Coordinates of C-alpha atoms in Angstrom, one line a residue:
X1 CA 8.4 -10.1 -10.0
X2 CA 11.7 -10.6 -8.4
X3 CA 11.7 -11.7 -4.6
X4 CA 14.8 -11.9 -2.5
X5 CA 14.9 -13.0 1.2
X6 CA 17.3 -13.9 3.6
X7 CA 15.9 -16.2 6.4
X8 CA 18.5 -15.6 9.1
X9 CA 17.7 -12.0 9.9
X10 CA 14.1 -11.9 8.8
X11 CA 14.5 -9.4 5.7
X12 CA 12.0 -9.4 2.8
X13 CA 12.2 -7.2 -0.5
X14 CA 10.1 -7.4 -3.2
X15 CA 9.7 -5.6 -6.5
X16 CA 6.9 -5.3 -9.0
X17 CA 5.8 -3.2 -12.0
X18 CA 2.4 -1.2 -11.9
X19 CA 0.8 1.1 -14.3
X20 CA 0.0 4.5 -12.6
X21 CA 1.2 8.0 -12.0
X22 CA 2.8 9.2 -9.0
X23 CA -0.2 11.7 -8.3
X24 CA -2.7 8.8 -8.0
X25 CA -0.3 7.0 -5.7
X26 CA 0.3 10.0 -3.7
X27 CA -3.6 10.5 -3.2
X28 CA -4.1 6.8 -2.6
X29 CA -1.5 6.7 0.2
X30 CA -3.1 10.0 1.8
X31 CA -6.6 8.4 1.7
X32 CA -5.6 5.0 3.3
X33 CA -3.4 6.9 5.8
X34 CA -6.5 8.2 7.3
X35 CA -8.6 5.3 6.5
X36 CA -6.4 2.0 6.5
X37 CA -7.1 -0.7 4.3
X38 CA -8.7 -3.7 5.9
X39 CA -7.6 -7.1 4.4
X40 CA -9.3 -10.4 5.0
X41 CA -7.9 -13.9 4.4
X42 CA -9.3 -14.1 0.8
X43 CA -7.3 -10.9 -0.2
X44 CA -4.0 -12.4 1.3
X45 CA -4.6 -16.0 0.9
X46 CA -0.9 -16.8 1.5
X47 CA -1.2 -15.2 4.8
X48 CA -4.4 -16.6 5.8
X49 CA -5.8 -14.0 8.6
X50 CA -7.4 -10.4 8.3
X51 CA -4.8 -7.9 8.7
X52 CA -4.6 -3.8 8.5
X53 CA -2.5 -1.8 5.9
X54 CA -1.4 1.3 8.2
X55 CA 0.6 4.0 6.1
X56 CA 2.7 7.1 7.4
X57 CA 2.8 10.3 5.4
X58 CA 4.6 9.8 2.1
X59 CA 7.5 11.4 1.0
X60 CA 7.5 12.7 -2.5
X61 CA 10.6 13.5 -5.0
X62 CA 10.4 14.3 -8.8
X63 CA 10.0 10.5 -9.8
X64 CA 9.6 8.7 -6.6
X65 CA 7.4 8.3 -3.3
X66 CA 8.4 6.5 -0.4
X67 CA 6.1 5.6 2.6
X68 CA 6.6 3.5 5.9
X69 CA 4.2 0.5 6.0
X70 CA 2.9 -1.6 9.0
X71 CA 0.6 -4.9 8.5
X72 CA -1.1 -5.4 11.8
X73 CA -3.2 -8.0 13.0
X74 CA -6.9 -7.0 12.4
X75 CA -8.1 -7.8 15.8
X76 CA -4.7 -6.6 17.9
X77 CA -3.4 -3.2 16.8
X78 CA -0.1 -4.1 18.8
X79 CA 0.2 -7.5 16.7
X80 CA 2.6 -6.5 13.8
X81 CA 2.9 -8.9 11.1
X82 CA 5.1 -7.0 8.6
X83 CA 6.8 -3.6 8.6
X84 CA 8.8 -1.6 5.9
X85 CA 9.0 0.7 3.2
X86 CA 6.8 1.1 0.1
X87 CA 8.8 2.7 -2.7
X88 CA 7.1 4.1 -5.9
X89 CA 9.5 4.9 -8.8
X90 CA 8.3 6.4 -11.9
X91 CA 9.8 5.4 -15.3
X92 CA 11.0 8.5 -17.1
X93 CA 9.1 8.2 -20.2
X94 CA 6.0 5.6 -19.6
X95 CA 3.3 5.2 -17.2
X96 CA 5.1 2.2 -15.5
X97 CA 6.0 2.5 -11.9
X98 CA 8.4 0.0 -10.1
X99 CA 6.9 -0.8 -6.8
X100 CA 9.1 -2.1 -3.9
X101 CA 8.4 -3.0 -0.6
X102 CA 11.8 -3.6 1.7
X103 CA 11.3 -4.5 5.4
X104 CA 11.0 -7.0 8.2
X105 CA 8.6 -9.9 9.3
X106 CA 7.3 -10.0 12.9
X107 CA 9.2 -12.0 15.4
X108 CA 6.1 -14.1 15.7
X109 CA 6.4 -14.9 12.1
X110 CA 10.0 -16.0 11.9
X111 CA 9.0 -19.4 13.7
X112 CA 5.9 -20.1 12.0
X113 CA 5.2 -21.5 8.7
X114 CA 4.1 -18.0 7.7
X115 CA 7.8 -16.7 7.8
X116 CA 8.4 -19.3 4.6
X117 CA 5.6 -17.7 2.7
X118 CA 6.5 -14.0 3.7
X119 CA 7.6 -12.9 0.2
X120 CA 4.3 -14.5 -1.3
X121 CA 2.5 -12.4 1.3
X122 CA 4.2 -9.1 0.2
X123 CA 3.8 -10.0 -3.6
X124 CA 0.2 -10.2 -2.8
X125 CA -0.2 -7.0 -1.1
X126 CA 1.7 -5.1 -4.0
X127 CA -0.6 -6.6 -6.5
X128 CA -3.5 -5.5 -4.2
X129 CA -2.0 -1.9 -3.5
X130 CA -1.4 -1.6 -7.4
X131 CA -5.1 -2.8 -8.1
X132 CA -6.4 -0.3 -5.7
X133 CA -4.5 2.6 -6.7
X134 CA -5.7 1.7 -10.4
X135 CA -9.3 1.5 -9.1
X136 CA -9.3 4.6 -7.3
X137 CA -8.1 6.6 -10.5
X138 CA -10.9 5.5 -12.6
X139 CA -12.2 8.6 -14.5
X140 CA -15.4 10.3 -13.0
X141 CA -17.4 9.1 -16.0
X142 CA -16.6 5.4 -15.8
X143 CA -16.8 5.5 -11.7
X144 CA -16.0 7.9 -9.1
X145 CA -13.0 7.9 -7.1
X146 CA -13.3 8.7 -3.2
X147 CA -10.5 11.4 -3.5
X148 CA -12.4 13.3 -6.3
X149 CA -15.7 13.3 -4.2
X150 CA -13.4 14.3 -1.1
X151 CA -11.7 17.5 -2.9
X152 CA -15.3 18.6 -4.4
X153 CA -17.0 18.4 -1.0
X154 CA -13.8 20.5 0.5
X155 CA -14.0 23.0 -2.4
X156 CA -18.0 23.2 -1.7
X157 CA -17.7 23.9 1.8
X158 CA -15.2 26.6 1.2
X159 CA -17.7 28.4 -1.1
X160 CA -20.3 28.6 1.6
X161 CA -20.3 32.0 3.4
X162 CA -20.2 31.6 6.9
X163 CA -22.8 33.6 9.2

């Protein structure tokens, strides 16, 4: 994992590798957009508080997906801890993805001890996202993905004639 931070302007850039394909990433991002991921203090120990991961609609390209992201305090929707962009770039010949976060910390975080650990928080967040995408992509024989269940439900509704 590569980490680069600039302490004066509160910018953060963290990059890591993950194993997934871009279709799985898009499905996961869209699912999480309508159902934000809630993380408690044990999920992000470097942060030490509960938060919600809020995502914008992802933009896609041939080998990349980009999405705006906000990490909001769990109790107060206006308490933004981090904001930025997630970028998933596929390797041309393997199933490896580079996952990058580029963004900023909230002003409240710049004066606290948390700011000094912000790159650790983002590293843990990227790891959780990669694990969550992988868990959602498990084949139906080993476990069911919430994306597959929803698509089946949508198709079965469309097949029912309207009276």
